[in-house]
Short mmCIF file of C-alpha atoms and ligand atoms in Angstrom, two decimals:
data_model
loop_
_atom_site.label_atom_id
_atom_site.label_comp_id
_atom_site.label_asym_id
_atom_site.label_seq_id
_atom_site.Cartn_x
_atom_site.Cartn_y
_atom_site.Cartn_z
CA UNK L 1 31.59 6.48 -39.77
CA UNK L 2 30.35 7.72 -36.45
CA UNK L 3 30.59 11.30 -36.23
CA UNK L 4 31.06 13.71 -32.66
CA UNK L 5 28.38 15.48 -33.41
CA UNK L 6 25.15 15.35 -36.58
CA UNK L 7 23.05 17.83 -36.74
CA UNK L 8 19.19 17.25 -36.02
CA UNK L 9 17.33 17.18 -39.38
CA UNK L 10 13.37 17.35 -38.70
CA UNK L 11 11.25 15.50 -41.19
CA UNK L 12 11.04 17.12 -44.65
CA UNK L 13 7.25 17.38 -44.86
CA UNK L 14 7.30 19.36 -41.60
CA UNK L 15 10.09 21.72 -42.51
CA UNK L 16 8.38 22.68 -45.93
CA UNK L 17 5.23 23.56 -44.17
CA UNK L 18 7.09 26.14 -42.41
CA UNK L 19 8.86 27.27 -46.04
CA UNK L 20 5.41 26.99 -47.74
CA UNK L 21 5.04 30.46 -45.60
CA UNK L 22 7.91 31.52 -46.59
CA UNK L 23 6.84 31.43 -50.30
CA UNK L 24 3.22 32.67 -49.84
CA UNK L 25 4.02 35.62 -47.86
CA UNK L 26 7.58 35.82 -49.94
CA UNK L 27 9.18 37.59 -46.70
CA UNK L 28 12.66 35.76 -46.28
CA UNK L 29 14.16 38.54 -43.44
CA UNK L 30 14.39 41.44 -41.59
CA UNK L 31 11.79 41.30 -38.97
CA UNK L 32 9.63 38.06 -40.25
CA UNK L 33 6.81 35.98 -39.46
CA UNK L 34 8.73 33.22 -39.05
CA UNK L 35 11.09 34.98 -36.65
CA UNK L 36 8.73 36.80 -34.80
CA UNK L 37 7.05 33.49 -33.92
CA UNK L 38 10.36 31.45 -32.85
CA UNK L 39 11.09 34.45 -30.57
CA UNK L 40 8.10 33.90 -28.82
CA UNK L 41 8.11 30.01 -28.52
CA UNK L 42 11.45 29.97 -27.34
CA UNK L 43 10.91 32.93 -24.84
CA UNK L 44 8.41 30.47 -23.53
CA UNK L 45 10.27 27.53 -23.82
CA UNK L 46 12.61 28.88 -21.81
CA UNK L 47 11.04 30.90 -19.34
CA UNK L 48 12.96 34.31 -20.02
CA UNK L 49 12.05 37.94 -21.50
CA UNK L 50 14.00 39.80 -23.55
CA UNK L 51 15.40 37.43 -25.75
CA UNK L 52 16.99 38.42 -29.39
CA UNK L 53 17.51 36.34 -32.17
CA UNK L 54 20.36 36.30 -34.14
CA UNK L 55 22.40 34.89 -36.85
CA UNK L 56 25.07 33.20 -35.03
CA UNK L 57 26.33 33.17 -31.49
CA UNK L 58 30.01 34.58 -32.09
CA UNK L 59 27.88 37.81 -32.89
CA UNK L 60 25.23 37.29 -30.25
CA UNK L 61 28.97 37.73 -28.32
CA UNK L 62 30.16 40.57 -29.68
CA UNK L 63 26.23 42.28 -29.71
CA UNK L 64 25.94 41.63 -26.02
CA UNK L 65 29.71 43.55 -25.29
CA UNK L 66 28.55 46.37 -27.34
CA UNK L 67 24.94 47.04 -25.83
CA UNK L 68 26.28 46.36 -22.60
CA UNK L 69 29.18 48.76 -22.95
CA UNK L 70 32.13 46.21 -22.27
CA UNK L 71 35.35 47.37 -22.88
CA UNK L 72 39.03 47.55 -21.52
CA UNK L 73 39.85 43.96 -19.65
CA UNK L 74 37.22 41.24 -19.35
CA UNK L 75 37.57 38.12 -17.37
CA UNK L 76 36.89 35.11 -19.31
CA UNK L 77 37.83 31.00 -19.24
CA UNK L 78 40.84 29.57 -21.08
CA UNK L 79 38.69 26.11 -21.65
CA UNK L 80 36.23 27.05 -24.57
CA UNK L 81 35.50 27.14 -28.05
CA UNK L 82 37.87 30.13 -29.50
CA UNK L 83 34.89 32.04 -29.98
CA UNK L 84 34.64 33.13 -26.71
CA UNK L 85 37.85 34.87 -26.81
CA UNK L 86 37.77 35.81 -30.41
CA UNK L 87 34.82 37.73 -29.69
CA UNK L 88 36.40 39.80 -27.26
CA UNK L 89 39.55 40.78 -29.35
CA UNK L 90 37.27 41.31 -32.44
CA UNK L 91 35.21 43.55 -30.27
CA UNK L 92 38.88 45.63 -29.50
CA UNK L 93 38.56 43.85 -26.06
CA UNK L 94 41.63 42.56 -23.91
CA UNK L 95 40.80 39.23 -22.81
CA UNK L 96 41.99 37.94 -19.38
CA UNK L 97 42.21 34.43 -18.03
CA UNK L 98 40.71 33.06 -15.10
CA UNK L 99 41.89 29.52 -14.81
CA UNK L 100 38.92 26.92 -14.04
CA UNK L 101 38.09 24.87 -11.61
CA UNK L 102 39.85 20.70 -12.29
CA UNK L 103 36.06 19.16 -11.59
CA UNK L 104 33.78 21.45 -13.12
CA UNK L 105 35.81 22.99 -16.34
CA UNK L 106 34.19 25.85 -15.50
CA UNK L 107 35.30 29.54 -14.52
CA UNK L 108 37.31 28.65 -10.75
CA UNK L 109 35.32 31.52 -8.59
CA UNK L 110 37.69 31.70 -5.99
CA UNK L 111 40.14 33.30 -8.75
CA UNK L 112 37.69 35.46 -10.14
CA UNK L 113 38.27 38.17 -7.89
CA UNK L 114 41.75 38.37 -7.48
CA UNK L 115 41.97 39.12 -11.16
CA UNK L 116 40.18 42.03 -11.17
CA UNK L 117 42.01 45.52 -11.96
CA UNK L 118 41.18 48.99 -12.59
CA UNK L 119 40.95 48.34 -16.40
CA UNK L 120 38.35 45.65 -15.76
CA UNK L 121 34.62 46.00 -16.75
CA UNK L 122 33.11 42.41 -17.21
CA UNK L 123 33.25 39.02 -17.13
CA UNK L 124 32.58 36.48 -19.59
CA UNK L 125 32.47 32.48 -17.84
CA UNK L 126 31.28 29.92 -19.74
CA UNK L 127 28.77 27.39 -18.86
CA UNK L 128 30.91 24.70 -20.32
CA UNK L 129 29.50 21.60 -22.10
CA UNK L 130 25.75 22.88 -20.66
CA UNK L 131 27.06 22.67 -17.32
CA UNK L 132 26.29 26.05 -14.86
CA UNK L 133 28.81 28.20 -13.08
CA UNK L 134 28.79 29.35 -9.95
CA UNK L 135 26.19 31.98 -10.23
CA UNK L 136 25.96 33.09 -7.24
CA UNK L 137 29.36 33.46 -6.25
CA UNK L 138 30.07 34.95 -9.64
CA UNK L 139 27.28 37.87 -8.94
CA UNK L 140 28.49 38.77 -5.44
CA UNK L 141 31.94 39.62 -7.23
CA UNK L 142 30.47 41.13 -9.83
CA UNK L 143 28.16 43.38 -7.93
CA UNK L 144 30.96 44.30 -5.33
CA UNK L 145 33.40 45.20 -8.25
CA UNK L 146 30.48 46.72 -11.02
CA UNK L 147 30.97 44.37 -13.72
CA UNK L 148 29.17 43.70 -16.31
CA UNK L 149 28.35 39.45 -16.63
CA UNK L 150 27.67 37.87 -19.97
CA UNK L 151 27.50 34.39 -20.12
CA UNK L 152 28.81 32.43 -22.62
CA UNK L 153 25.66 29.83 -22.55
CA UNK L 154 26.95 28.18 -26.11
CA UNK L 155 26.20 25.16 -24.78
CA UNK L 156 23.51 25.31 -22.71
CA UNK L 157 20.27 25.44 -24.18
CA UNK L 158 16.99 24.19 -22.05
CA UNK L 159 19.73 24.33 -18.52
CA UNK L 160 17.62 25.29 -15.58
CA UNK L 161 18.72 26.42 -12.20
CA UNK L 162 17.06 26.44 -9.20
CA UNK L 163 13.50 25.75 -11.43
CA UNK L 164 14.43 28.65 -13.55
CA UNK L 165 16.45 29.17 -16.72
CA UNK L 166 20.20 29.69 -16.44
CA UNK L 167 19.71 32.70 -19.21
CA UNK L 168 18.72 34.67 -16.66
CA UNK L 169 21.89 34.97 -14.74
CA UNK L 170 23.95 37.78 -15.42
CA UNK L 171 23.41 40.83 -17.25
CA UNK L 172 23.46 38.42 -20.26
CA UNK L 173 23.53 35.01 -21.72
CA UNK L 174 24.23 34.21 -25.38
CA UNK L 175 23.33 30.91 -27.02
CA UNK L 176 24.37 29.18 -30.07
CA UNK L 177 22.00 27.44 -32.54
CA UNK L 178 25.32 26.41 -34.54
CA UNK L 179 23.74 22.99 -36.59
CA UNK L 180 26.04 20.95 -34.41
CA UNK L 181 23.81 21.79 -31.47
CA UNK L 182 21.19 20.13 -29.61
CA UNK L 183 19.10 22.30 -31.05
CA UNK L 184 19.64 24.58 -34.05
CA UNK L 185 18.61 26.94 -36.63
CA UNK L 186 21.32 25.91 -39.54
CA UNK L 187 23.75 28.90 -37.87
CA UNK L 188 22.16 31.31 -35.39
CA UNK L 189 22.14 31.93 -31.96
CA UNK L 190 20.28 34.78 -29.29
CA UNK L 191 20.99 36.84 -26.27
CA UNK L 192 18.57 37.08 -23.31
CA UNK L 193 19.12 40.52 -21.86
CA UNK L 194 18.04 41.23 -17.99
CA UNK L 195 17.17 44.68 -18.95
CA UNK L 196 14.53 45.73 -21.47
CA UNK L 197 15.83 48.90 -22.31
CA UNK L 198 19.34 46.96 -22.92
CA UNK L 199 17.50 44.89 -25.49
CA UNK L 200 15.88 47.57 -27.28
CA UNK L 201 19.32 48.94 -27.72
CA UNK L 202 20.68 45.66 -28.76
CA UNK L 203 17.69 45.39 -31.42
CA UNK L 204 19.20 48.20 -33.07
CA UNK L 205 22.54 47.32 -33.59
CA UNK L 206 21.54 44.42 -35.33
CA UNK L 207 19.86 46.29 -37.85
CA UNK L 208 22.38 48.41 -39.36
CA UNK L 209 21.68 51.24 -35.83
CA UNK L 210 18.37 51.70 -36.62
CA UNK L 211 15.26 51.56 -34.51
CA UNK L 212 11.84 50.35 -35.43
CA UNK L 213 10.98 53.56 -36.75
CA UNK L 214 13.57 53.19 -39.44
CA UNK L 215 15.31 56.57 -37.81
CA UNK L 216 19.22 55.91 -37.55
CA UNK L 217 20.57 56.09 -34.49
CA UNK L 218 23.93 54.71 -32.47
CA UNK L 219 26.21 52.01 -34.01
CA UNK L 220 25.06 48.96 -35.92
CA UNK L 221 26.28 46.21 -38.30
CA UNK L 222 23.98 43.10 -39.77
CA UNK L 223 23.52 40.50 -37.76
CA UNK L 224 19.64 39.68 -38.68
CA UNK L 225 18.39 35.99 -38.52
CA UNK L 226 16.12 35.26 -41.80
CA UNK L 227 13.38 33.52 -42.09
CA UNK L 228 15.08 30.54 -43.57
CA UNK L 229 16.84 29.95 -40.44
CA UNK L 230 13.96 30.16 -38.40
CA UNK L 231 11.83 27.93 -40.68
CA UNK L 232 14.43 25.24 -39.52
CA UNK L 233 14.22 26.69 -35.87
CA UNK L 234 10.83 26.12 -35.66
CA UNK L 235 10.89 22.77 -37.34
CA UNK L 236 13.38 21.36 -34.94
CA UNK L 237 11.93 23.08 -31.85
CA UNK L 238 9.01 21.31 -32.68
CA UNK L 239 10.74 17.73 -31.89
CA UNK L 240 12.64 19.10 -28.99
CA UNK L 241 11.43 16.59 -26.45
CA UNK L 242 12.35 13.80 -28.37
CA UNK L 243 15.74 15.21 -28.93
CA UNK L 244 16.39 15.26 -25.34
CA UNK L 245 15.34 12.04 -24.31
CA UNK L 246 17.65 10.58 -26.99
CA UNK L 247 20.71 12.39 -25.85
CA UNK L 248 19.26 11.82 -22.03
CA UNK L 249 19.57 8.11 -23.14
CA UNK L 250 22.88 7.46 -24.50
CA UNK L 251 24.70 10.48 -22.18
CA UNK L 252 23.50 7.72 -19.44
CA UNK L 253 24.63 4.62 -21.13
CA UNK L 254 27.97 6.24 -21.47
CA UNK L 255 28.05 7.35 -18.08
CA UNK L 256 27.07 3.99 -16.43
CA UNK L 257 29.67 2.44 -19.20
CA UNK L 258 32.38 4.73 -18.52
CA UNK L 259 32.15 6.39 -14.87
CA UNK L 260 34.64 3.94 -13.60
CA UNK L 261 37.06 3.76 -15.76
CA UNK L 262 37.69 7.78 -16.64
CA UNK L 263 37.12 10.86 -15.04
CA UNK L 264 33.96 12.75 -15.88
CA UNK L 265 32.99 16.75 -15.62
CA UNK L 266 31.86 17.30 -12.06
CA UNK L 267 28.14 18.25 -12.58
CA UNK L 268 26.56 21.44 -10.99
CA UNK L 269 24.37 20.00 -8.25
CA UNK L 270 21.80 22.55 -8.59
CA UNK L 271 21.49 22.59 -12.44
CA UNK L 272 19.94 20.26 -14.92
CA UNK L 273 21.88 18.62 -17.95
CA UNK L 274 20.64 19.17 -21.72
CA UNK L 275 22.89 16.17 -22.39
CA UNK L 276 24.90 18.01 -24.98
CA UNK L 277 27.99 16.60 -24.87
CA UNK L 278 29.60 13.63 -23.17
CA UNK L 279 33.70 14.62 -22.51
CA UNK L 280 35.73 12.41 -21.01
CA UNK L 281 39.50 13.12 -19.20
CA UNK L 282 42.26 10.45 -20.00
CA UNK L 283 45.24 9.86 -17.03
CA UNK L 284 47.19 11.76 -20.10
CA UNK L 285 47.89 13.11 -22.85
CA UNK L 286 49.34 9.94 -24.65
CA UNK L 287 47.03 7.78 -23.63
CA UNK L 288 44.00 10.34 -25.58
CA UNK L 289 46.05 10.46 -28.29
CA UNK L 290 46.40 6.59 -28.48
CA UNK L 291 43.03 6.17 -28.21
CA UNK L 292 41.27 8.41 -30.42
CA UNK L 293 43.72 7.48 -33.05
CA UNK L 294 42.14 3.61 -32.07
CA UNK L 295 38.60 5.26 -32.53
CA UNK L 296 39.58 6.91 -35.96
CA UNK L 297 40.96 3.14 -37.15
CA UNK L 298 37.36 1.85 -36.21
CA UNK L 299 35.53 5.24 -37.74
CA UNK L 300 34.86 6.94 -34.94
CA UNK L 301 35.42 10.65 -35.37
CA UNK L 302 35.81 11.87 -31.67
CA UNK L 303 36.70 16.09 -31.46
CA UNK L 304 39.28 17.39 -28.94
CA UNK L 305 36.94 19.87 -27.64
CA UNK L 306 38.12 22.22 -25.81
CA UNK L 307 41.96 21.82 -27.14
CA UNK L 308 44.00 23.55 -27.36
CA UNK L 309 43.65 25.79 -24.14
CA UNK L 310 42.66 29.21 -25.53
CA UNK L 311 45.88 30.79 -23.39
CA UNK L 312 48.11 29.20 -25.28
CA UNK L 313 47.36 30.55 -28.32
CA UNK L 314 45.29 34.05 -27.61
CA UNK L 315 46.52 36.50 -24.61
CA UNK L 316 49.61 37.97 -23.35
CA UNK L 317 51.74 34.77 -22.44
CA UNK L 318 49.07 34.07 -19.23
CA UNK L 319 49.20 30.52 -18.22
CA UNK L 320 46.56 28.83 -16.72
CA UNK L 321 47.75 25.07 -15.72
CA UNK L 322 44.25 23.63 -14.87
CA UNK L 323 42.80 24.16 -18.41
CA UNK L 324 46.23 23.58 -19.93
CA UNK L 325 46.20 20.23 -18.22
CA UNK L 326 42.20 19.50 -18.81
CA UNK L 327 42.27 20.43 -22.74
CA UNK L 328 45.33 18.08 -23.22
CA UNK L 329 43.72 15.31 -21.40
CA UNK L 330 39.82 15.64 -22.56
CA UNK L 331 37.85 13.98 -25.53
CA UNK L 332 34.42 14.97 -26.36
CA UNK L 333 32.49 11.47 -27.38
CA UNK L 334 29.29 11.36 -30.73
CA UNK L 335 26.26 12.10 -28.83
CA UNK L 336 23.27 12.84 -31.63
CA UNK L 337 19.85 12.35 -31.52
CA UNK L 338 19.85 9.20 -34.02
CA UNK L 339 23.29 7.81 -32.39
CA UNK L 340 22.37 3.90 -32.18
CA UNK L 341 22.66 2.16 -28.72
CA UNK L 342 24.69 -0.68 -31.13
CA UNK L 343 27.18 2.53 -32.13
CA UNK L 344 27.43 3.78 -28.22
CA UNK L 345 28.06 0.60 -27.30
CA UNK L 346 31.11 0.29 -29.78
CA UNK L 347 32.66 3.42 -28.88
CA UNK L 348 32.87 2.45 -24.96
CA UNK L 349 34.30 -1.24 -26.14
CA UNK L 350 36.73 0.72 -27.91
CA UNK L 351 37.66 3.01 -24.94
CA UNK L 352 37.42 0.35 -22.22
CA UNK L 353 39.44 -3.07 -23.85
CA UNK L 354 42.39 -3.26 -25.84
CA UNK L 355 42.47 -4.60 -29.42
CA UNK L 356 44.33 -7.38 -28.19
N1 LIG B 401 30.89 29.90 -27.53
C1 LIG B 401 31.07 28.57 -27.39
C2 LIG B 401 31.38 28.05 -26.04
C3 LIG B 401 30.94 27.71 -28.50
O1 LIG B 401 31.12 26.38 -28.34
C4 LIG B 401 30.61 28.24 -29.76
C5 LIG B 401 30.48 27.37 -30.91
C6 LIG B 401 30.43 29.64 -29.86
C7 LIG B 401 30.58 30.43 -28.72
C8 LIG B 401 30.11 30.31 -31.15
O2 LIG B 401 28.81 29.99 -31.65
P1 LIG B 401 28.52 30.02 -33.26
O3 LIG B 401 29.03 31.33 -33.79
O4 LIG B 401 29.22 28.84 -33.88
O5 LIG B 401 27.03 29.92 -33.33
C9 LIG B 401 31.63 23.50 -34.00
C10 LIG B 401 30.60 24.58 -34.28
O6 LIG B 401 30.81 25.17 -35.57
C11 LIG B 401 30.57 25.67 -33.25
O7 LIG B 401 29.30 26.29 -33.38
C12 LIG B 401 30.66 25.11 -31.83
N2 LIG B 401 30.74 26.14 -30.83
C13 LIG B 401 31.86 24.21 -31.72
C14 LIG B 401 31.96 23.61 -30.32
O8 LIG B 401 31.74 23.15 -32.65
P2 LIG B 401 33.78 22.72 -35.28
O9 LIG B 401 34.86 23.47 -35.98
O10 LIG B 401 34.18 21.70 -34.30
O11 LIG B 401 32.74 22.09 -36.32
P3 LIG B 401 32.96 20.90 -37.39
O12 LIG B 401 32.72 21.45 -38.73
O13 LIG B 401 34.27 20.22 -37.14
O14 LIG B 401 31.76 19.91 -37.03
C15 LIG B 401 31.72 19.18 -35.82
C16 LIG B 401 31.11 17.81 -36.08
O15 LIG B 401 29.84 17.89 -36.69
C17 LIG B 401 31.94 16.94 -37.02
O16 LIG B 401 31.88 15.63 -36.48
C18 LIG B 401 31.23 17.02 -38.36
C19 LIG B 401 29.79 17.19 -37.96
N3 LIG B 401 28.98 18.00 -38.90
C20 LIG B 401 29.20 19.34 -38.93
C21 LIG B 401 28.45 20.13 -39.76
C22 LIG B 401 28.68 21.63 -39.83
C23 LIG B 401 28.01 17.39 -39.68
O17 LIG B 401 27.84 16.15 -39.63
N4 LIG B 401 27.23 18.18 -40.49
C24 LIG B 401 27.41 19.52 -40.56
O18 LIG B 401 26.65 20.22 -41.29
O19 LIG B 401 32.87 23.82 -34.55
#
């Protein structure tokens, strides 16, 4: 069985040094060790300031809203992972499509603005499948119309724009460490704020509305990332390299295998790819359908990310026809770090020849 997605498992020996701490300090959350130490190798890693951990990105979501005082309409993309609009509406937000763009998947910019009303305070694009929006174009809007910007940057962990991080577009960028990402913490996921003082606030929320000095203050709720979590965090951060040249690998060998034959997402020019997913669009919807029900004969669990197109389900009857038309076409191919270049190969047989 070859699986979409398997989640990076660092060797066992190196994980249980990290958990031996665990036991000798026997601290397992709320402001650990462990924690405090991921925070700062991943602010690093990344370049950024700022940055707060927590226990899974759908709250990172709804954390960055609240600190950032989104309410009323927000502009977000119909091609994602529900959570992006689930957040919103959990969060008592109205979310409001902006269709994308047919090459990139991501937020179309030249719609952007002509869905702005006087109910609207922020946007939330996505950088979809790791690859970045129009940053630029999305900020001039934003700064013309005073709107808040939090990108959804699920997907895009280790992205860099322009020789700096993508996190540090917009007012905010939320990751997921979900285990089905490139890189994980079991479930967890941060927010990289562009204002300290935004942060700080954020910090609190997290932890039940209180600040460091234990003293209760504005709104909070639990949304804490233990030590546990991070143990794993660290563990796989450790290997991080080596995760990425894997994926770098076979994302190539599909692309030179398949760039012919089916139409790939239009890359950002000025952005670099984590390699964490490899979609590919079909002519239609029956010829997907026929297909992956091919791969599932042969074992090959492919996952119909993004599909269904979040406006068809979530929303006041909006329709957006480009990411109607791209989630009933697309198929997201296996790409994990110990994916075989036998197994890669089999999939693209299996896309590219008949069983004839
Ligand atoms: N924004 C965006 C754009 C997102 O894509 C996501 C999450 C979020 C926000 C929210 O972040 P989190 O709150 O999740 O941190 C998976 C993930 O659960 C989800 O994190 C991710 N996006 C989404 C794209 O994919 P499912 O429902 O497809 O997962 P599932 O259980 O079908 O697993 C996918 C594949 O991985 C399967 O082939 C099975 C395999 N698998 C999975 C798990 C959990 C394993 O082999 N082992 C495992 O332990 O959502």
């Amino acid at each position: 069985m070859i699986l979409t997605g398997k989640p990076y498992l660092p060797e066992r020996k190196k994980l249980e040094t990290y958990i031996d701490r665990i036991y000798d300090q026997c601290w397992l959350t709320n402001d650990g060790f462990l924690l405090r130490e991921l925070t700062d190798r991943l602010s690093s890693y990344f370049g950024v300031s700022n940055i707060l951990l927590v226990t899974n990105g759908t709250f990172a979501l709804q954390i960055a809203y609240r600190a950032l005082g989104l309410d009323g309409t927000v502009l977000t993309s119909p091609f994602s992972f529900a959570a992006t609009t689930t957040s919103l509406e959990w969060e008592g937000i109205h979310p409001k499509y902006v269709d994308i763009d047919s090459e990139t998947f991501c937020m179309d910019t030249r719609l952007l603005e002509k869905a702005i009303d006087s109910e609207t305070t922020g946007a939330v694009p996505v950088h979809v499948y790791g690859n970045p929006c129009d940053i630029e174009g999305i900020q001039a809007i934003a700064e013309k119309n005073r709107l808040k910007v939090v990108y959804d940057a699920a997907h895009a962990f280790g992205v860099r724009i322009d020789d700096r991080s993508i996190l540090c577009a917009g007012d905010a960028s939320v990751l997921s460490f979900h285990a089905t990402k490139l890189y994980h913490t079991i479930e967890g996921g941060a927010i990289v704020f562009r204002d300290a003082q935004v942060l700080e606030r954020a910090k609190g929320m997290i932890n039940f509305g209180m600040n460091s000095e234990k003293n209760l203050g504005g709104p909070g709720t639990n949304a804490k990332m233990n030590e546990f979590q991070a143990a794993m965090g660290l563990a796989v951060l450790d290997d991080i390299d080596l995760i990425m040249e894997r994926r770098s690998e076979i994302w190539h060998r599909y692309e030179s295998r398949l760039k012919d034959s089916f139409q790939l997402q239009r890359r950002n020019p000025n952005g670099t790819n984590n390699y964490a997913y490899f979609p590919v669009v079909f002519q239609d919807e029956e010829a997907l359908l026929s297909t992956d029900k091919k791969l599932t004969s042969h074992g090959v669990i492919s996952r119909r990310y993004f599909h269904p197109s979040l406006d068809t389900v979530y929303g006041d009857n909006q329709i957006m026809p480009v990411s109607r038309s791209i989630a009933g076409r697309v198929l997201c191919l296996p790409v994990y770090a110990d994916l075989t270049d036998g197994q890669v190969e089999v999939v693209c047989d299996l896309l590219l020849f008949s069983d004839d």
